[in-house]
Tab-separated table of C-alpha atoms in Angstrom:
chain	number	residue	atom	x	y	z
A	1	MET	CA	17.711	50.755	107.959
A	2	THR	CA	15.139	52.077	105.785
A	3	PHE	CA	11.979	54.263	106.868
A	4	SER	CA	9.020	51.790	107.417
A	5	ALA	CA	5.824	53.374	108.091
A	6	GLY	CA	4.647	51.918	111.281
A	7	ARG	CA	1.107	51.994	110.965
A	8	ARG	CA	-1.383	52.338	107.657
A	9	ALA	CA	-2.780	55.699	106.660
A	10	ARG	CA	-5.637	56.054	105.299
A	11	LYS	CA	-8.099	58.814	104.044
A	12	PRO	CA	-10.995	59.509	106.573
A	13	GLY	CA	-13.680	57.476	105.412
A	14	HIS	CA	-12.352	54.460	103.909
A	15	GLU	CA	-11.903	51.088	105.139
A	16	HIS	CA	-9.111	49.023	105.022
A	17	PRO	CA	-9.192	47.206	101.375
A	18	HIS	CA	-7.187	43.152	101.921
A	19	THR	CA	-7.047	41.908	98.226
A	20	HIS	CA	-4.068	42.607	95.960
A	21	THR	CA	-3.509	43.071	92.611
A	22	GLN	CA	-0.155	42.340	91.209
A	23	GLY	CA	1.456	42.158	88.029
A	24	ILE	CA	4.512	43.202	85.865
A	25	THR	CA	4.907	44.974	82.781
A	26	PRO	CA	7.315	45.050	80.601
A	27	ALA	CA	9.485	47.944	79.702
A	28	PRO	CA	8.991	50.755	77.498
A	29	SER	CA	9.765	49.572	73.671
A	30	HIS	CA	12.020	52.720	73.480
A	31	VAL	CA	14.401	51.809	75.780
A	32	PRO	CA	17.152	49.516	74.265
A	33	ARG	CA	17.698	46.366	75.881
A	34	GLN	CA	21.020	46.793	76.834
A	35	ALA	CA	19.866	49.902	78.906
A	36	GLN	CA	17.249	47.964	80.966
A	37	ARG	CA	18.583	47.332	84.447
A	38	PRO	CA	17.066	43.603	86.047
A	39	HIS	CA	14.243	44.894	88.814
A	40	ALA	CA	15.359	43.799	92.465
A	41	HIS	CA	11.395	43.696	93.443
A	42	GLY	CA	9.497	40.925	92.304
A	43	ALA	CA	6.319	40.749	91.186
A	44	ARG	CA	4.665	44.111	92.149
A	45	ALA	CA	2.595	45.975	90.238
A	46	HIS	CA	3.778	48.917	89.132
A	47	GLY	CA	2.619	51.188	85.999
A	48	ALA	CA	5.207	52.154	83.257
A	49	HIS	CA	7.866	54.312	83.542
A	50	ALA	CA	10.593	55.614	81.884
A	51	HIS	CA	14.553	54.398	82.110
A	52	THR	CA	17.471	57.232	82.680
A	53	ALA	CA	20.571	56.719	81.137
A	54	ASP	CA	22.515	54.536	83.300
A	55	GLY	CA	19.382	52.178	83.357
A	56	LEU	CA	17.322	53.307	86.493
A	57	HIS	CA	13.843	53.834	86.462
A	58	GLY	CA	11.972	56.930	86.656
A	59	PRO	CA	12.711	60.498	85.401
A	60	ALA	CA	15.777	61.854	86.045
A	61	ARG	CA	16.195	63.855	88.960
A	62	SER	CA	16.036	68.016	88.245
A	63	GLY	CA	18.679	70.068	89.440
A	64	ALA	CA	16.322	71.582	92.142
A	65	ALA	CA	16.155	67.713	93.421
A	66	ARG	CA	19.843	67.495	93.076
A	67	GLY	CA	20.256	70.859	95.221
A	68	GLY	CA	20.411	73.147	92.469
A	69	GLY	CA	21.757	73.515	88.676
A	70	GLY	CA	25.126	74.069	87.822
A	71	PRO	CA	27.504	72.351	85.062
A	72	ALA	CA	27.254	68.383	84.472
A	73	PRO	CA	29.192	66.031	86.325
A	74	ARG	CA	32.609	65.318	84.586
A	75	SER	CA	32.512	61.800	82.509
A	76	PRO	CA	33.857	58.962	84.659
A	77	ALA	CA	36.807	58.849	82.010
A	78	SER	CA	37.544	62.288	82.839
A	79	GLN	CA	37.872	62.277	86.732
A	80	TYR	CA	39.432	58.845	86.473
A	81	ARG	CA	42.369	60.928	84.192
A	82	ARG	CA	42.345	63.653	86.841
A	83	MET	CA	42.376	61.172	89.800
A	84	ALA	CA	45.715	59.490	88.233
A	85	ALA	CA	47.319	62.453	87.478
A	86	ALA	CA	46.705	63.542	91.291
A	87	THR	CA	47.600	60.085	92.745
A	88	ALA	CA	51.186	60.894	90.654
A	89	LEU	CA	51.794	64.371	92.110
A	90	ASN	CA	51.210	63.314	95.682
A	91	ILE	CA	53.463	60.220	95.139
A	92	ALA	CA	56.168	62.823	94.095
A	93	ILE	CA	55.185	64.719	97.274
A	94	VAL	CA	55.699	61.589	99.617
A	95	LEU	CA	59.704	60.797	98.511
A	96	GLY	CA	60.626	64.649	98.802
A	97	GLN	CA	58.590	65.213	102.378
A	98	ALA	CA	60.284	61.938	103.949
A	99	THR	CA	63.930	62.464	102.598
A	100	ALA	CA	63.771	66.165	103.573
A	101	GLY	CA	62.127	64.927	107.175
A	102	LEU	CA	65.131	62.507	107.494
A	103	MET	CA	67.226	64.988	106.691
A	104	VAL	CA	66.382	68.130	108.718
A	105	GLY	CA	64.560	65.509	112.053
A	106	SER	CA	61.296	66.968	111.466
A	107	VAL	CA	58.669	64.878	112.549
A	108	ALA	CA	56.054	67.187	111.005
A	109	LEU	CA	57.258	66.745	107.748
A	110	LEU	CA	57.491	62.827	108.098
A	111	ALA	CA	53.598	63.209	109.351
A	112	ASP	CA	52.777	64.702	106.699
A	113	ALA	CA	54.630	62.349	104.340
A	114	ALA	CA	52.797	59.699	105.812
A	115	HIS	CA	49.822	61.603	105.449
A	116	ASN	CA	50.518	62.202	101.609
A	117	LEU	CA	51.139	58.862	101.399
A	118	ALA	CA	47.670	57.522	103.074
A	119	ASP	CA	45.868	60.344	100.510
A	120	ALA	CA	47.953	58.892	97.981
A	121	ALA	CA	46.598	55.620	98.247
A	122	GLY	CA	42.841	57.170	99.082
A	123	VAL	CA	42.767	58.534	95.648
A	124	ALA	CA	43.614	55.294	94.328
A	125	PHE	CA	40.852	53.649	95.861
A	126	ALA	CA	38.634	56.152	94.246
A	127	MET	CA	40.092	55.696	91.110
A	128	VAL	CA	39.524	51.603	91.816
A	129	ALA	CA	35.560	52.890	92.553
A	130	ILE	CA	35.060	54.789	89.224
A	131	ARG	CA	35.724	51.752	87.034
A	132	LEU	CA	34.281	49.203	89.435
A	133	ALA	CA	31.091	52.026	89.254
A	134	ARG	CA	30.562	51.121	85.538
A	135	GLN	CA	29.517	47.635	86.055
A	136	GLU	CA	26.621	46.395	83.917
A	137	PRO	CA	24.090	44.668	86.333
A	138	SER	CA	23.770	41.403	86.314
A	139	ALA	CA	21.818	38.475	88.005
A	140	SER	CA	23.525	38.589	91.219
A	141	ARG	CA	24.276	42.082	91.328
A	142	THR	CA	20.995	43.693	89.897
A	143	PHE	CA	22.087	47.329	90.329
A	144	GLY	CA	25.488	46.998	88.927
A	145	GLY	CA	28.327	48.581	90.593
A	146	LEU	CA	26.122	51.882	92.117
A	147	ARG	CA	27.404	51.280	95.575
A	148	TRP	CA	31.188	50.734	94.932
A	149	PRO	CA	31.897	54.332	95.321
A	150	VAL	CA	30.162	54.771	98.520
A	151	LEU	CA	32.355	52.063	99.954
A	152	ALA	CA	35.386	53.970	98.666
A	153	ALA	CA	34.123	56.543	100.595
A	154	GLN	CA	33.961	54.637	103.690
A	155	ALA	CA	37.504	53.330	103.193
A	156	ASN	CA	39.031	56.509	102.650
A	157	ALA	CA	37.469	58.343	105.295
A	158	ALA	CA	38.660	55.483	107.548
A	159	SER	CA	42.006	55.673	106.453
A	160	VAL	CA	41.716	59.328	107.200
A	161	LEU	CA	40.951	58.716	110.646
A	162	VAL	CA	44.226	55.889	111.032
A	163	VAL	CA	46.330	58.288	109.750
A	164	THR	CA	45.062	61.575	111.988
A	165	THR	CA	45.491	59.208	114.980
A	166	LEU	CA	49.233	58.245	114.165
A	167	VAL	CA	50.110	61.830	113.200
A	168	CYS	CA	48.722	62.688	117.089
A	169	VAL	CA	50.578	60.060	118.213
A	170	GLN	CA	53.706	61.334	117.344
A	171	ALA	CA	53.340	64.880	117.518
A	172	ALA	CA	52.569	63.900	120.998
A	173	GLY	CA	55.445	62.575	121.648
A	174	ARG	CA	57.499	65.244	120.256
A	175	LEU	CA	55.313	67.655	121.746
A	176	ALA	CA	56.889	66.430	125.097
A	177	HIS	CA	60.269	66.172	124.041
A	178	PRO	CA	61.030	68.796	121.708
A	179	GLU	CA	63.998	68.863	119.428
A	180	PRO	CA	65.791	71.426	117.561
A	181	ILE	CA	64.880	70.980	113.419
A	182	ASP	CA	66.139	73.821	110.721
A	183	GLY	CA	63.081	76.175	110.230
A	184	LEU	CA	64.219	77.389	106.998
A	185	ALA	CA	63.989	73.765	105.114
A	186	VAL	CA	60.975	72.774	106.964
A	187	LEU	CA	59.395	75.949	105.746
A	188	THR	CA	60.789	75.423	101.697
A	189	VAL	CA	59.656	72.264	101.353
A	190	ALA	CA	56.303	72.286	103.032
A	191	LEU	CA	55.433	75.499	101.236
A	192	ALA	CA	56.377	73.251	97.928
A	193	ALA	CA	53.977	70.269	99.458
A	194	SER	CA	50.933	72.617	99.828
A	195	LEU	CA	51.547	73.722	96.273
A	196	GLY	CA	51.213	70.645	95.206
A	197	ASN	CA	48.387	69.129	96.764
A	198	GLY	CA	46.464	72.512	96.351
A	199	VAL	CA	46.697	71.924	92.490
A	200	SER	CA	45.961	67.894	93.066
A	201	ALA	CA	42.432	68.818	94.990
A	202	LEU	CA	41.557	71.677	92.320
A	203	PHE	CA	42.196	69.377	89.617
A	204	VAL	CA	39.965	66.618	91.228
A	205	TYR	CA	37.503	68.991	92.722
A	206	GLU	CA	34.101	68.801	91.148
A	207	ARG	CA	31.020	70.740	92.311
A	208	HIS	CA	28.504	68.423	92.578
A	209	GLY	CA	31.096	64.813	93.019
A	210	ASP	CA	29.475	62.243	94.644
A	211	LEU	CA	31.061	60.733	98.222
A	212	ASN	CA	33.805	59.165	96.313
A	213	THR	CA	35.104	62.002	94.594
A	214	ARG	CA	34.215	64.589	97.316
A	215	ALA	CA	36.787	61.776	99.549
A	216	ALA	CA	39.393	62.051	97.222
A	217	VAL	CA	39.228	65.934	97.713
A	218	ILE	CA	39.292	65.589	101.287
A	219	HIS	CA	42.441	63.663	101.018
A	220	LEU	CA	43.928	66.131	99.047
A	221	ALA	CA	42.850	69.547	100.853
A	222	SER	CA	43.516	68.266	104.052
A	223	ASP	CA	47.150	67.300	102.887
A	224	ALA	CA	47.498	70.884	101.717
A	225	LEU	CA	46.381	72.251	105.063
A	226	VAL	CA	48.924	70.073	106.889
A	227	SER	CA	51.659	71.127	104.816
A	228	ILE	CA	50.433	74.911	105.026
A	229	ALA	CA	50.916	74.099	109.128
A	230	VAL	CA	54.170	72.497	108.832
A	231	ALA	CA	55.187	75.738	106.790
A	232	ALA	CA	53.806	78.189	108.840
A	233	ALA	CA	55.673	76.540	112.063
A	234	GLY	CA	58.895	76.040	109.912
A	235	LEU	CA	58.922	79.782	109.785
A	236	VAL	CA	58.387	80.679	112.945
A	237	ILE	CA	61.082	78.436	114.047
A	238	TRP	CA	63.424	79.940	111.689
A	239	LEU	CA	62.378	83.591	112.986
A	240	ALA	CA	62.073	82.925	116.772
A	241	ASP	CA	65.110	80.051	117.514
A	242	GLY	CA	63.686	78.108	120.373
A	243	TRP	CA	60.142	77.287	119.156
A	244	TYR	CA	60.718	73.860	118.401
A	245	TRP	CA	57.823	73.057	120.338
A	246	LEU	CA	55.398	74.387	117.483
A	247	ASP	CA	56.194	71.723	114.784
A	248	PRO	CA	54.186	69.094	116.732
A	249	ALA	CA	51.415	71.668	118.249
A	250	LEU	CA	50.045	72.688	114.671
A	251	SER	CA	50.433	68.673	113.476
A	252	LEU	CA	48.122	68.465	116.425
A	253	THR	CA	45.374	71.008	116.141
A	254	VAL	CA	45.233	70.297	112.015
A	255	ALA	CA	45.046	66.773	112.632
A	256	GLY	CA	42.146	67.019	114.747
A	257	LEU	CA	40.105	69.081	112.002
A	258	ILE	CA	41.056	66.117	109.581
A	259	GLY	CA	39.805	63.774	111.707
A	260	ALA	CA	36.560	65.733	112.243
A	261	GLN	CA	35.746	65.923	108.691
A	262	ALA	CA	36.648	62.586	108.063
A	263	LEU	CA	34.216	61.467	110.584
A	264	ARG	CA	31.311	63.510	108.898
A	265	LEU	CA	32.386	61.338	105.050
A	266	LEU	CA	31.894	57.854	107.270
A	267	ALA	CA	28.683	59.000	108.487
A	268	GLU	CA	27.326	59.639	105.399
A	269	SER	CA	28.310	56.833	103.590
A	270	SER	CA	27.708	54.405	106.853
A	271	ARG	CA	24.303	56.291	106.175
A	272	VAL	CA	23.799	55.103	102.733
A	273	LEU	CA	25.226	51.650	103.318
A	274	LEU	CA	22.704	51.097	106.264
A	275	GLU	CA	19.920	52.316	103.850
A	276	ALA	CA	18.563	54.664	105.935
A	277	ALA	CA	16.438	57.605	105.034
A	278	PRO	CA	18.716	59.948	102.966
A	279	ALA	CA	19.579	62.862	105.517
A	280	GLY	CA	17.170	66.021	104.833
A	281	LEU	CA	14.360	64.109	103.584
A	282	ASP	CA	11.433	64.288	105.578
A	283	MET	CA	9.755	61.246	105.492
A	284	SER	CA	6.199	62.971	106.997
A	285	ALA	CA	6.036	65.157	103.921
A	286	VAL	CA	6.601	62.172	101.883
A	287	HIS	CA	3.902	59.950	103.337
A	288	SER	CA	1.761	62.908	103.311
A	289	ASP	CA	2.261	63.783	99.635
A	290	VAL	CA	1.454	60.110	98.618
A	291	LEU	CA	-1.597	59.877	100.425
A	292	ALA	CA	-2.902	63.139	98.551
A	293	VAL	CA	-2.420	61.940	94.965
A	294	ASP	CA	-6.009	61.789	93.389
A	295	GLY	CA	-7.195	57.818	93.915
A	296	VAL	CA	-5.313	57.393	97.003
A	297	THR	CA	-6.633	56.037	100.390
A	298	GLY	CA	-4.005	55.072	102.087
A	299	VAL	CA	-0.473	53.881	102.017
A	300	HIS	CA	1.719	51.701	104.059
A	301	ASP	CA	4.710	49.836	104.480
A	302	MET	CA	6.703	52.892	102.547
A	303	HIS	CA	10.781	53.024	102.652
A	304	VAL	CA	12.636	55.561	101.294
A	305	TRP	CA	16.387	54.731	100.689
A	306	SER	CA	19.875	55.731	98.544
A	307	LEU	CA	21.428	53.274	96.304
A	308	SER	CA	24.231	55.682	95.676
A	309	ASP	CA	24.737	58.981	97.523
A	310	ARG	CA	23.302	60.439	94.196
A	311	VAL	CA	20.246	58.251	93.345
A	312	LEU	CA	17.247	57.664	95.759
A	313	ALA	CA	15.081	54.492	95.822
A	314	ALA	CA	11.205	54.144	97.207
A	315	SER	CA	8.834	51.405	97.901
A	316	ALA	CA	5.358	51.528	98.633
A	317	HIS	CA	1.802	50.164	99.204
A	318	ILE	CA	-0.524	52.402	98.288
A	319	GLU	CA	-4.243	51.715	98.811
A	320	VAL	CA	-6.985	52.314	95.615
A	321	ALA	CA	-11.001	52.712	96.225
A	322	GLY	CA	-13.100	51.031	94.659
A	323	HIS	CA	-12.735	48.200	92.197
A	324	PRO	CA	-10.660	49.892	89.728
A	325	THR	CA	-9.267	47.824	86.637
A	326	LEU	CA	-5.292	47.045	86.489
A	327	GLU	CA	-4.958	49.616	84.497
A	328	GLU	CA	-6.786	52.301	86.672
A	329	ALA	CA	-4.462	50.878	89.179
A	330	ARG	CA	-1.863	51.425	87.110
A	331	GLU	CA	-2.348	55.237	86.279
A	332	VAL	CA	-3.096	55.816	89.901
A	333	ALA	CA	1.156	54.201	90.764
A	334	ASP	CA	2.191	56.324	87.927
A	335	ARG	CA	0.852	59.310	90.045
A	336	VAL	CA	2.567	58.075	92.833
A	337	LYS	CA	5.778	57.730	91.248
A	338	ALA	CA	5.505	61.292	89.633
A	339	VAL	CA	4.777	62.946	93.092
A	340	LEU	CA	8.175	60.832	94.438
A	341	ALA	CA	10.170	62.004	91.428
A	342	GLU	CA	9.371	66.087	91.021
A	343	ARG	CA	8.847	66.445	95.015
A	344	HIS	CA	11.382	64.102	96.532
A	345	GLY	CA	14.301	62.911	93.596
A	346	VAL	CA	13.371	59.773	93.696
A	347	GLU	CA	14.513	57.729	90.820
A	348	HIS	CA	13.515	54.370	90.797
A	349	ALA	CA	10.031	53.770	92.531
A	350	THR	CA	7.932	50.378	93.406
A	351	VAL	CA	4.509	50.874	94.207
A	352	GLU	CA	1.944	48.143	94.961
A	353	THR	CA	-1.487	48.939	94.528
A	354	GLU	CA	-4.470	47.453	96.679
A	355	CYS	CA	-8.345	47.282	96.047
A	356	GLU	CA	-11.176	47.035	98.011
A	357	PRO	CA	-12.766	43.220	98.387
A	358	CYS	CA	-13.197	41.300	95.422
A	359	ALA	CA	-16.388	41.161	93.334
A	360	PRO	CA	-18.696	38.166	93.095
A	361	THR	CA	-17.548	35.236	91.760
A	362	GLY	CA	-17.699	35.235	88.068
A	363	SER	CA	-16.964	38.792	87.513
A	364	ASP	CA	-13.708	40.601	86.315
A	365	PRO	CA	-12.506	41.744	89.984
A	366	CYS	CA	-9.953	44.619	89.651
A	367	GLY	CA	-9.954	43.979	85.718
A	368	VAL	CA	-7.323	41.151	86.033
A	369	ARG	CA	-9.157	38.734	83.583
A	370	ALA	CA	-9.379	41.046	80.879
A	371	VAL	CA	-5.869	42.571	80.847
A	372	MET	CA	-4.926	38.500	80.936
A	373	THR	CA	-6.479	38.110	77.503
A	374	ARG	CA	-4.574	41.141	76.150
A	375	ARG	CA	-1.198	40.778	77.797
A	376	ALA	CA	-0.979	37.238	78.780
A	377	SER	CA	2.716	36.841	78.061
A	378	HIS	CA	3.869	40.341	80.082
A	379	LEU	CA	0.955	39.199	83.438
A	380	ILE	CA	1.879	37.778	86.301
A	381	PRO	CA	-1.417	37.779	88.355
A	382	ALA	CA	-1.595	37.376	92.076
A	383	HIS	CA	-5.193	37.111	93.420
A	384	ARG	CA	-6.922	35.852	96.353
A	385	HIS	CA	-10.067	36.510	98.417
């Protein structure tokens, strides 16, 4: 759910206006046609605004708005190749662990192999999402593939929860009925697997990666942790004969830690899909900042949500004092968009202006008639008394 202001907020001394002026202005002429994303918000009045490189409206979010500076994100093609290499390495690890687990009778190795297999599938999901996220906008999908990485992150988190549940079930059974295993073999195979998984996680890791990339890293890092736990169990079993219960016990512990991480990722991706207000965003502060903009006397119907975990969008109705022309109202709307972008990292903002009651019949209320004369081909007026 998006945040919605339940009541109108107005600066003291202003009555509630009831007349709306609406219109659409053309995209800036300097933006290539193929880079202009279709609007999904209808014929609302909003001023000219810049387009980012991916076609979204509004200024690009600064490093501060994005949570700090640092190196630029990798290109989708580069990240795709890295994930493909990590998937291939993971599949090789699965084959080695499964073979060794069957030979020495280690449930921890078999569980880790199953975990690796699920994670290889999870990274493959992430690879597909990277390709789908590059889809261009269409008439039915006006924002293109922005949500695909979020869907992939949710699928990855759900798959981790399923696998960790299976690991817990198997480990609980073996904990109740321990069986002898070859500790040295378990130690050797698990160390090799943890090394491979660690290399894969570092290969895919990106400091400011999106939910999709973070999900893939969690998959690979969790594999490395499980393998380390299995190696530790193998070492103890090899040195202290009879401690066979340690094999499933450590598996249960690590599975619980991984499950907690997956739950957090599932909650984050669900928040985006439910279009809730972004985590960490103070809606009261956003409301106050908009109301403080010069020319704004009231604000209502405000919503802020995430198009993806990196791109924020907002919509709001603002009330403008007096009888401004459409150009003057647009200037106020532009100031609101600038505040939303600079202070709260909103890249895509739709602002509808509302003015005082219309002027007497025969005049030009809010400058609609004058603007229609100059921009008849670009303006869709909406005026009522």
